[in-house]
């Protein structure tokens, strides 16, 4: 069974889920739940850093901080795969 990382916005403002090393962003509106799933059969460890309105996530294969996992997907609670920039606010400065 693959490791998965659920991320839930329990606040009242939009929150950015930022996944490294590519810097892909997915925006959670209040009440949204997303799930980050590695596309590898290896054991994956997640590293999460949290700021006011930002979750930064790294995925490491076999828990090795020098072996970042590059293949993953982000899905909504209903299972729909999300694309980078999902729900990105126009004033976020992102491209």
Backbone as XML, in Angstrom:
<?xml version="1.0"?>
<chain id="A" units="angstrom">
  <residue number="1" name="UNK">
    <atom name="N" x="0.841" y="-1.177" z="0.000"/>
    <atom name="CA" x="0.000" y="0.000" z="0.000"/>
    <atom name="C" x="0.889" y="1.244" z="0.000"/>
  </residue>
  <residue number="2" name="UNK">
    <atom name="N" x="0.554" y="2.206" z="-0.861"/>
    <atom name="CA" x="1.359" y="3.412" z="-0.983"/>
    <atom name="C" x="1.088" y="4.378" z="0.158"/>
  </residue>
  <residue number="3" name="UNK">
    <atom name="N" x="2.149" y="5.096" z="0.540"/>
    <atom name="CA" x="1.971" y="6.203" z="1.475"/>
    <atom name="C" x="1.205" y="7.298" z="0.759"/>
  </residue>
  <residue number="4" name="UNK">
    <atom name="N" x="0.330" y="7.971" z="1.474"/>
    <atom name="CA" x="-0.411" y="9.101" z="0.924"/>
    <atom name="C" x="-0.414" y="10.190" z="1.976"/>
  </residue>
  <residue number="5" name="UNK">
    <atom name="N" x="-0.461" y="11.432" z="1.511"/>
    <atom name="CA" x="-0.494" y="12.557" z="2.434"/>
    <atom name="C" x="-1.771" y="13.349" z="2.203"/>
  </residue>
  <residue number="6" name="UNK">
    <atom name="N" x="-2.744" y="13.243" z="3.128"/>
    <atom name="CA" x="-3.924" y="14.085" z="3.010"/>
    <atom name="C" x="-3.602" y="15.484" z="3.529"/>
  </residue>
  <residue number="7" name="UNK">
    <atom name="N" x="-4.121" y="16.510" z="2.848"/>
    <atom name="CA" x="-3.935" y="17.895" z="3.259"/>
    <atom name="C" x="-5.320" y="18.532" z="3.275"/>
  </residue>
  <residue number="8" name="UNK">
    <atom name="N" x="-5.694" y="19.107" z="4.409"/>
    <atom name="CA" x="-7.023" y="19.688" z="4.563"/>
    <atom name="C" x="-6.920" y="21.145" z="4.995"/>
  </residue>
  <residue number="9" name="UNK">
    <atom name="N" x="-7.712" y="21.987" z="4.370"/>
    <atom name="CA" x="-7.778" y="23.393" z="4.762"/>
    <atom name="C" x="-8.947" y="23.555" z="5.724"/>
  </residue>
  <residue number="10" name="UNK">
    <atom name="N" x="-8.652" y="23.678" z="7.007"/>
    <atom name="CA" x="-9.690" y="23.850" z="8.017"/>
    <atom name="C" x="-9.845" y="25.318" z="8.404"/>
  </residue>
  <residue number="11" name="UNK">
    <atom name="N" x="-9.129" y="26.201" z="7.706"/>
    <atom name="CA" x="-9.222" y="27.631" z="7.980"/>
    <atom name="C" x="-10.308" y="28.306" z="7.170"/>
  </residue>
  <residue number="12" name="UNK">
    <atom name="N" x="-10.235" y="29.639" z="7.147"/>
    <atom name="CA" x="-11.260" y="30.404" z="6.438"/>
    <atom name="C" x="-10.702" y="31.223" z="5.278"/>
  </residue>
  <residue number="13" name="UNK">
    <atom name="N" x="-9.459" y="30.917" z="4.875"/>
    <atom name="CA" x="-8.847" y="31.561" z="3.714"/>
    <atom name="C" x="-8.200" y="30.499" z="2.838"/>
  </residue>
  <residue number="14" name="UNK">
    <atom name="N" x="-7.892" y="30.855" z="1.588"/>
    <atom name="CA" x="-7.207" y="29.931" z="0.680"/>
    <atom name="C" x="-5.810" y="29.609" z="1.201"/>
  </residue>
  <residue number="15" name="UNK">
    <atom name="N" x="-5.377" y="28.373" z="0.952"/>
    <atom name="CA" x="-4.054" y="27.907" z="1.358"/>
    <atom name="C" x="-3.385" y="27.260" z="0.152"/>
  </residue>
  <residue number="16" name="UNK">
    <atom name="N" x="-2.090" y="27.517" z="-0.017"/>
    <atom name="CA" x="-1.328" y="26.943" z="-1.121"/>
    <atom name="C" x="-0.609" y="25.676" z="-0.669"/>
  </residue>
  <residue number="17" name="UNK">
    <atom name="N" x="-0.810" y="24.601" z="-1.428"/>
    <atom name="CA" x="-0.028" y="23.377" z="-1.278"/>
    <atom name="C" x="1.050" y="23.457" z="-2.348"/>
  </residue>
  <residue number="18" name="UNK">
    <atom name="N" x="2.299" y="23.567" z="-1.931"/>
    <atom name="CA" x="3.438" y="23.803" z="-2.821"/>
    <atom name="C" x="4.312" y="22.565" z="-2.766"/>
  </residue>
  <residue number="19" name="UNK">
    <atom name="N" x="4.489" y="21.884" z="-3.899"/>
    <atom name="CA" x="5.240" y="20.627" z="-3.903"/>
    <atom name="C" x="6.558" y="20.815" z="-4.626"/>
  </residue>
  <residue number="20" name="UNK">
    <atom name="N" x="7.621" y="20.473" z="-3.937"/>
    <atom name="CA" x="8.977" y="20.562" z="-4.461"/>
    <atom name="C" x="9.422" y="19.210" z="-5.006"/>
  </residue>
  <residue number="21" name="UNK">
    <atom name="N" x="10.414" y="19.149" z="-5.870"/>
    <atom name="CA" x="11.334" y="20.218" z="-6.233"/>
    <atom name="C" x="10.887" y="21.064" z="-7.419"/>
  </residue>
  <residue number="22" name="UNK">
    <atom name="N" x="9.729" y="20.751" z="-8.023"/>
    <atom name="CA" x="9.302" y="21.494" z="-9.213"/>
    <atom name="C" x="8.584" y="22.797" z="-8.888"/>
  </residue>
  <residue number="23" name="UNK">
    <atom name="N" x="8.190" y="22.992" z="-7.646"/>
    <atom name="CA" x="7.482" y="24.205" z="-7.261"/>
    <atom name="C" x="6.063" y="24.264" z="-7.810"/>
  </residue>
  <residue number="24" name="UNK">
    <atom name="N" x="5.389" y="23.114" z="-7.854"/>
    <atom name="CA" x="4.016" y="23.087" z="-8.350"/>
    <atom name="C" x="3.058" y="23.496" z="-7.231"/>
  </residue>
  <residue number="25" name="UNK">
    <atom name="N" x="2.053" y="24.316" z="-7.599"/>
    <atom name="CA" x="1.129" y="24.823" z="-6.595"/>
    <atom name="C" x="-0.291" y="24.356" z="-6.855"/>
  </residue>
  <residue number="26" name="UNK">
    <atom name="N" x="-0.987" y="24.051" z="-5.765"/>
    <atom name="CA" x="-2.382" y="23.615" z="-5.759"/>
    <atom name="C" x="-3.044" y="24.379" z="-4.621"/>
  </residue>
  <residue number="27" name="UNK">
    <atom name="N" x="-4.132" y="25.063" z="-4.898"/>
    <atom name="CA" x="-4.742" y="25.938" z="-3.905"/>
    <atom name="C" x="-5.988" y="25.306" z="-3.310"/>
  </residue>
  <residue number="28" name="UNK">
    <atom name="N" x="-6.018" y="25.250" z="-1.979"/>
    <atom name="CA" x="-7.151" y="24.699" z="-1.249"/>
    <atom name="C" x="-8.020" y="25.834" z="-0.739"/>
  </residue>
  <residue number="29" name="UNK">
    <atom name="N" x="-9.279" y="25.788" z="-1.073"/>
    <atom name="CA" x="-10.250" y="26.713" z="-0.511"/>
    <atom name="C" x="-10.686" y="26.155" z="0.842"/>
  </residue>
  <residue number="30" name="UNK">
    <atom name="N" x="-11.261" y="26.986" z="1.709"/>
    <atom name="CA" x="-11.715" y="26.468" z="3.007"/>
    <atom name="C" x="-12.597" y="25.224" z="2.828"/>
  </residue>
  <residue number="31" name="UNK">
    <atom name="N" x="-12.259" y="24.180" z="3.589"/>
    <atom name="CA" x="-13.005" y="22.920" z="3.523"/>
    <atom name="C" x="-12.462" y="21.912" z="2.531"/>
  </residue>
  <residue number="32" name="UNK">
    <atom name="N" x="-11.571" y="22.338" z="1.621"/>
    <atom name="CA" x="-11.008" y="21.409" z="0.641"/>
    <atom name="C" x="-10.077" y="20.397" z="1.301"/>
  </residue>
  <residue number="33" name="UNK">
    <atom name="N" x="-10.077" y="19.184" z="0.739"/>
    <atom name="CA" x="-9.136" y="18.137" z="1.136"/>
    <atom name="C" x="-8.486" y="17.603" z="-0.131"/>
  </residue>
  <residue number="34" name="UNK">
    <atom name="N" x="-7.165" y="17.639" z="-0.190"/>
    <atom name="CA" x="-6.406" y="17.077" z="-1.305"/>
    <atom name="C" x="-5.566" y="15.929" z="-0.758"/>
  </residue>
  <residue number="35" name="UNK">
    <atom name="N" x="-5.128" y="15.060" z="-1.670"/>
    <atom name="CA" x="-4.272" y="13.941" z="-1.283"/>
    <atom name="C" x="-3.086" y="13.872" z="-2.231"/>
  </residue>
  <residue number="36" name="UNK">
    <atom name="N" x="-1.888" y="13.847" z="-1.658"/>
    <atom name="CA" x="-0.654" y="13.717" z="-2.428"/>
    <atom name="C" x="-0.267" y="12.246" z="-2.400"/>
  </residue>
  <residue number="37" name="UNK">
    <atom name="N" x="-0.122" y="11.666" z="-3.601"/>
    <atom name="CA" x="0.191" y="10.239" z="-3.713"/>
    <atom name="C" x="1.417" y="10.055" z="-4.593"/>
  </residue>
  <residue number="38" name="UNK">
    <atom name="N" x="2.470" y="9.410" z="-4.077"/>
    <atom name="CA" x="3.626" y="9.122" z="-4.916"/>
    <atom name="C" x="3.276" y="8.089" z="-5.973"/>
  </residue>
  <residue number="39" name="UNK">
    <atom name="N" x="3.915" y="8.208" z="-7.134"/>
    <atom name="CA" x="3.698" y="7.236" z="-8.211"/>
    <atom name="C" x="4.855" y="6.253" z="-8.266"/>
  </residue>
  <residue number="40" name="UNK">
    <atom name="N" x="5.327" y="5.876" z="-7.116"/>
    <atom name="CA" x="6.433" y="4.941" z="-6.981"/>
    <atom name="C" x="6.012" y="3.862" z="-6.001"/>
  </residue>
  <residue number="41" name="UNK">
    <atom name="N" x="6.548" y="2.679" z="-6.181"/>
    <atom name="CA" x="6.271" y="1.602" z="-5.241"/>
    <atom name="C" x="7.202" y="1.617" z="-4.042"/>
  </residue>
  <residue number="42" name="UNK">
    <atom name="N" x="8.160" y="2.531" z="-4.053"/>
    <atom name="CA" x="9.117" y="2.630" z="-2.948"/>
    <atom name="C" x="8.420" y="3.196" z="-1.711"/>
  </residue>
  <residue number="43" name="UNK">
    <atom name="N" x="9.035" y="2.970" z="-0.572"/>
    <atom name="CA" x="8.563" y="3.619" z="0.644"/>
    <atom name="C" x="8.854" y="5.114" z="0.508"/>
  </residue>
  <residue number="44" name="UNK">
    <atom name="N" x="7.881" y="5.964" z="0.768"/>
    <atom name="CA" x="8.048" y="7.403" z="0.614"/>
    <atom name="C" x="7.810" y="8.087" z="1.953"/>
  </residue>
  <residue number="45" name="UNK">
    <atom name="N" x="8.722" y="8.972" z="2.287"/>
    <atom name="CA" x="8.575" y="9.802" z="3.478"/>
    <atom name="C" x="8.257" y="11.219" z="3.022"/>
  </residue>
  <residue number="46" name="UNK">
    <atom name="N" x="7.305" y="11.858" z="3.676"/>
    <atom name="CA" x="6.929" y="13.232" z="3.352"/>
    <atom name="C" x="7.576" y="14.175" z="4.356"/>
  </residue>
  <residue number="47" name="UNK">
    <atom name="N" x="8.079" y="15.293" z="3.842"/>
    <atom name="CA" x="8.567" y="16.368" z="4.694"/>
    <atom name="C" x="7.652" y="17.562" z="4.438"/>
  </residue>
  <residue number="48" name="UNK">
    <atom name="N" x="7.114" y="18.139" z="5.512"/>
    <atom name="CA" x="6.148" y="19.223" z="5.377"/>
    <atom name="C" x="6.613" y="20.424" z="6.196"/>
  </residue>
  <residue number="49" name="UNK">
    <atom name="N" x="6.618" y="21.596" z="5.548"/>
    <atom name="CA" x="6.898" y="22.859" z="6.228"/>
    <atom name="C" x="5.656" y="23.728" z="6.074"/>
  </residue>
  <residue number="50" name="UNK">
    <atom name="N" x="5.230" y="24.366" z="7.155"/>
    <atom name="CA" x="3.999" y="25.139" z="7.146"/>
    <atom name="C" x="4.281" y="26.586" z="7.501"/>
  </residue>
  <residue number="51" name="UNK">
    <atom name="N" x="3.712" y="27.501" z="6.705"/>
    <atom name="CA" x="3.722" y="28.932" z="6.996"/>
    <atom name="C" x="2.263" y="29.383" z="7.046"/>
  </residue>
  <residue number="52" name="UNK">
    <atom name="N" x="2.022" y="30.664" z="7.181"/>
    <atom name="CA" x="0.655" y="31.175" z="7.357"/>
    <atom name="C" x="-0.349" y="30.589" z="6.376"/>
  </residue>
  <residue number="53" name="UNK">
    <atom name="N" x="-0.083" y="30.681" z="5.095"/>
    <atom name="CA" x="-1.036" y="30.209" z="4.092"/>
    <atom name="C" x="-0.360" y="29.299" z="3.076"/>
  </residue>
  <residue number="54" name="UNK">
    <atom name="N" x="0.649" y="28.555" z="3.530"/>
    <atom name="CA" x="1.461" y="27.753" z="2.621"/>
    <atom name="C" x="1.930" y="26.461" z="3.282"/>
  </residue>
  <residue number="55" name="UNK">
    <atom name="N" x="1.662" y="25.336" z="2.604"/>
    <atom name="CA" x="2.244" y="24.042" z="2.968"/>
    <atom name="C" x="3.268" y="23.716" z="1.896"/>
  </residue>
  <residue number="56" name="UNK">
    <atom name="N" x="4.513" y="23.490" z="2.265"/>
    <atom name="CA" x="5.521" y="23.036" z="1.307"/>
    <atom name="C" x="5.817" y="21.576" z="1.599"/>
  </residue>
  <residue number="57" name="UNK">
    <atom name="N" x="5.725" y="20.745" z="0.554"/>
    <atom name="CA" x="5.891" y="19.297" z="0.725"/>
    <atom name="C" x="7.017" y="18.794" z="-0.169"/>
  </residue>
  <residue number="58" name="UNK">
    <atom name="N" x="7.882" y="17.990" z="0.409"/>
    <atom name="CA" x="8.897" y="17.220" z="-0.323"/>
    <atom name="C" x="8.563" y="15.756" z="-0.127"/>
  </residue>
  <residue number="59" name="UNK">
    <atom name="N" x="8.792" y="14.945" z="-1.156"/>
    <atom name="CA" x="8.638" y="13.498" z="-1.056"/>
    <atom name="C" x="10.016" y="12.877" z="-1.212"/>
  </residue>
  <residue number="60" name="UNK">
    <atom name="N" x="10.402" y="12.038" z="-0.269"/>
    <atom name="CA" x="11.715" y="11.402" z="-0.305"/>
    <atom name="C" x="11.569" y="9.897" z="-0.397"/>
  </residue>
  <residue number="61" name="UNK">
    <atom name="N" x="12.250" y="9.317" z="-1.379"/>
    <atom name="CA" x="12.226" y="7.872" z="-1.549"/>
    <atom name="C" x="13.043" y="7.212" z="-0.456"/>
  </residue>
  <residue number="62" name="UNK">
    <atom name="N" x="12.441" y="6.230" z="0.198"/>
    <atom name="CA" x="13.066" y="5.486" z="1.285"/>
    <atom name="C" x="13.549" y="6.392" z="2.412"/>
  </residue>
  <residue number="63" name="UNK">
    <atom name="N" x="12.926" y="7.571" z="2.564"/>
    <atom name="CA" x="13.279" y="8.488" z="3.640"/>
    <atom name="C" x="14.618" y="9.174" z="3.468"/>
  </residue>
  <residue number="64" name="UNK">
    <atom name="N" x="15.222" y="9.050" z="2.292"/>
    <atom name="CA" x="16.544" y="9.625" z="2.028"/>
    <atom name="C" x="16.389" y="11.071" z="1.549"/>
  </residue>
  <residue number="65" name="UNK">
    <atom name="N" x="16.839" y="12.072" z="2.341"/>
    <atom name="CA" x="16.662" y="13.476" z="1.956"/>
    <atom name="C" x="17.473" y="13.889" z="0.728"/>
  </residue>
  <residue number="66" name="UNK">
    <atom name="N" x="18.319" y="12.998" z="0.237"/>
    <atom name="CA" x="19.075" y="13.277" z="-0.984"/>
    <atom name="C" x="18.459" y="12.588" z="-2.199"/>
  </residue>
  <residue number="67" name="UNK">
    <atom name="N" x="17.310" y="11.953" z="-1.993"/>
    <atom name="CA" x="16.654" y="11.203" z="-3.062"/>
    <atom name="C" x="15.193" y="11.657" z="-3.180"/>
  </residue>
  <residue number="68" name="UNK">
    <atom name="N" x="15.005" y="12.878" z="-3.670"/>
    <atom name="CA" x="13.652" y="13.422" z="-3.811"/>
    <atom name="C" x="12.897" y="12.654" z="-4.883"/>
  </residue>
  <residue number="69" name="UNK">
    <atom name="N" x="11.654" y="12.337" z="-4.574"/>
    <atom name="CA" x="10.788" y="11.648" z="-5.520"/>
    <atom name="C" x="10.141" y="12.679" z="-6.430"/>
  </residue>
  <residue number="70" name="UNK">
    <atom name="N" x="10.217" y="12.459" z="-7.727"/>
    <atom name="CA" x="9.751" y="13.439" z="-8.696"/>
    <atom name="C" x="8.379" y="13.122" z="-9.271"/>
  </residue>
  <residue number="71" name="UNK">
    <atom name="N" x="7.910" y="11.902" z="-9.124"/>
    <atom name="CA" x="6.636" y="11.490" z="-9.721"/>
    <atom name="C" x="5.581" y="11.296" z="-8.635"/>
  </residue>
  <residue number="72" name="UNK">
    <atom name="N" x="4.537" y="12.098" z="-8.719"/>
    <atom name="CA" x="3.451" y="12.053" z="-7.747"/>
    <atom name="C" x="2.210" y="12.617" z="-8.423"/>
  </residue>
  <residue number="73" name="UNK">
    <atom name="N" x="1.078" y="12.489" z="-7.751"/>
    <atom name="CA" x="-0.125" y="13.150" z="-8.223"/>
    <atom name="C" x="-0.851" y="13.743" z="-7.032"/>
  </residue>
  <residue number="74" name="UNK">
    <atom name="N" x="-1.633" y="14.765" z="-7.322"/>
    <atom name="CA" x="-2.467" y="15.407" z="-6.309"/>
    <atom name="C" x="-3.911" y="15.229" z="-6.764"/>
  </residue>
  <residue number="75" name="UNK">
    <atom name="N" x="-4.752" y="14.772" z="-5.844"/>
    <atom name="CA" x="-6.154" y="14.530" z="-6.177"/>
    <atom name="C" x="-7.058" y="15.213" z="-5.161"/>
  </residue>
  <residue number="76" name="UNK">
    <atom name="N" x="-8.239" y="15.580" z="-5.620"/>
    <atom name="CA" x="-9.270" y="16.130" z="-4.747"/>
    <atom name="C" x="-9.902" y="14.984" z="-3.956"/>
  </residue>
  <residue number="77" name="UNK">
    <atom name="N" x="-10.716" y="15.327" z="-2.971"/>
    <atom name="CA" x="-11.361" y="14.312" z="-2.131"/>
    <atom name="C" x="-12.217" y="13.346" z="-2.948"/>
  </residue>
  <residue number="78" name="UNK">
    <atom name="N" x="-12.753" y="13.800" z="-4.081"/>
    <atom name="CA" x="-13.581" y="12.923" z="-4.921"/>
    <atom name="C" x="-12.754" y="12.036" z="-5.850"/>
  </residue>
  <residue number="79" name="UNK">
    <atom name="N" x="-11.397" y="12.160" z="-5.778"/>
    <atom name="CA" x="-10.513" y="11.334" z="-6.592"/>
    <atom name="C" x="-10.058" y="11.967" z="-7.891"/>
  </residue>
  <residue number="80" name="UNK">
    <atom name="N" x="-10.626" y="13.126" z="-8.262"/>
    <atom name="CA" x="-10.215" y="13.801" z="-9.495"/>
    <atom name="C" x="-8.769" y="14.267" z="-9.396"/>
  </residue>
  <residue number="81" name="UNK">
    <atom name="N" x="-7.958" y="13.904" z="-10.397"/>
    <atom name="CA" x="-6.568" y="14.345" z="-10.442"/>
    <atom name="C" x="-6.545" y="15.849" z="-10.718"/>
  </residue>
  <residue number="82" name="UNK">
    <atom name="N" x="-5.696" y="16.563" z="-10.001"/>
    <atom name="CA" x="-5.600" y="18.012" z="-10.138"/>
    <atom name="C" x="-4.334" y="18.396" z="-10.888"/>
  </residue>
  <residue number="83" name="UNK">
    <atom name="N" x="-4.400" y="19.495" z="-11.595"/>
    <atom name="CA" x="-3.252" y="20.014" z="-12.340"/>
    <atom name="C" x="-2.598" y="21.140" z="-11.548"/>
  </residue>
  <residue number="84" name="UNK">
    <atom name="N" x="-1.313" y="21.351" z="-11.790"/>
    <atom name="CA" x="-0.590" y="22.462" z="-11.182"/>
    <atom name="C" x="-1.365" y="23.748" z="-11.444"/>
  </residue>
  <residue number="85" name="UNK">
    <atom name="N" x="-1.490" y="24.589" z="-10.426"/>
    <atom name="CA" x="-2.210" y="25.851" z="-10.542"/>
    <atom name="C" x="-3.685" y="25.734" z="-10.207"/>
  </residue>
  <residue number="86" name="UNK">
    <atom name="N" x="-4.123" y="24.556" z="-9.785"/>
    <atom name="CA" x="-5.537" y="24.345" z="-9.462"/>
    <atom name="C" x="-6.025" y="25.406" z="-8.475"/>
  </residue>
  <residue number="87" name="UNK">
    <atom name="N" x="-7.076" y="26.154" z="-8.855"/>
    <atom name="CA" x="-7.720" y="27.186" z="-8.047"/>
    <atom name="C" x="-6.776" y="28.333" z="-7.668"/>
  </residue>
  <residue number="88" name="UNK">
    <atom name="N" x="-5.706" y="28.520" z="-8.447"/>
    <atom name="CA" x="-4.742" y="29.590" z="-8.134"/>
    <atom name="C" x="-5.436" y="30.953" z="-8.204"/>
  </residue>
  <residue number="89" name="UNK">
    <atom name="N" x="-5.351" y="31.752" z="-7.141"/>
    <atom name="CA" x="-5.956" y="33.085" z="-7.179"/>
    <atom name="C" x="-5.241" y="33.984" z="-8.193"/>
  </residue>
  <residue number="90" name="UNK">
    <atom name="N" x="-5.998" y="34.856" z="-8.833"/>
    <atom name="CA" x="-5.427" y="35.761" z="-9.835"/>
    <atom name="C" x="-4.367" y="36.673" z="-9.243"/>
  </residue>
  <residue number="91" name="UNK">
    <atom name="N" x="-4.483" y="36.988" z="-7.969"/>
    <atom name="CA" x="-3.539" y="37.916" z="-7.328"/>
    <atom name="C" x="-2.399" y="37.210" z="-6.598"/>
  </residue>
  <residue number="92" name="UNK">
    <atom name="N" x="-2.175" y="35.903" z="-6.886"/>
    <atom name="CA" x="-1.163" y="35.135" z="-6.158"/>
    <atom name="C" x="0.256" y="35.399" z="-6.631"/>
  </residue>
  <residue number="93" name="UNK">
    <atom name="N" x="0.399" y="35.983" z="-7.811"/>
    <atom name="CA" x="1.740" y="36.205" z="-8.352"/>
    <atom name="C" x="2.276" y="35.004" z="-9.100"/>
  </residue>
  <residue number="94" name="UNK">
    <atom name="N" x="1.543" y="33.882" z="-9.095"/>
    <atom name="CA" x="1.978" y="32.671" z="-9.802"/>
    <atom name="C" x="1.694" y="32.799" z="-11.293"/>
  </residue>
  <residue number="95" name="UNK">
    <atom name="N" x="2.344" y="31.926" z="-12.076"/>
    <atom name="CA" x="2.212" y="32.009" z="-13.522"/>
    <atom name="C" x="1.338" y="31.022" z="-14.099"/>
  </residue>
</chain>
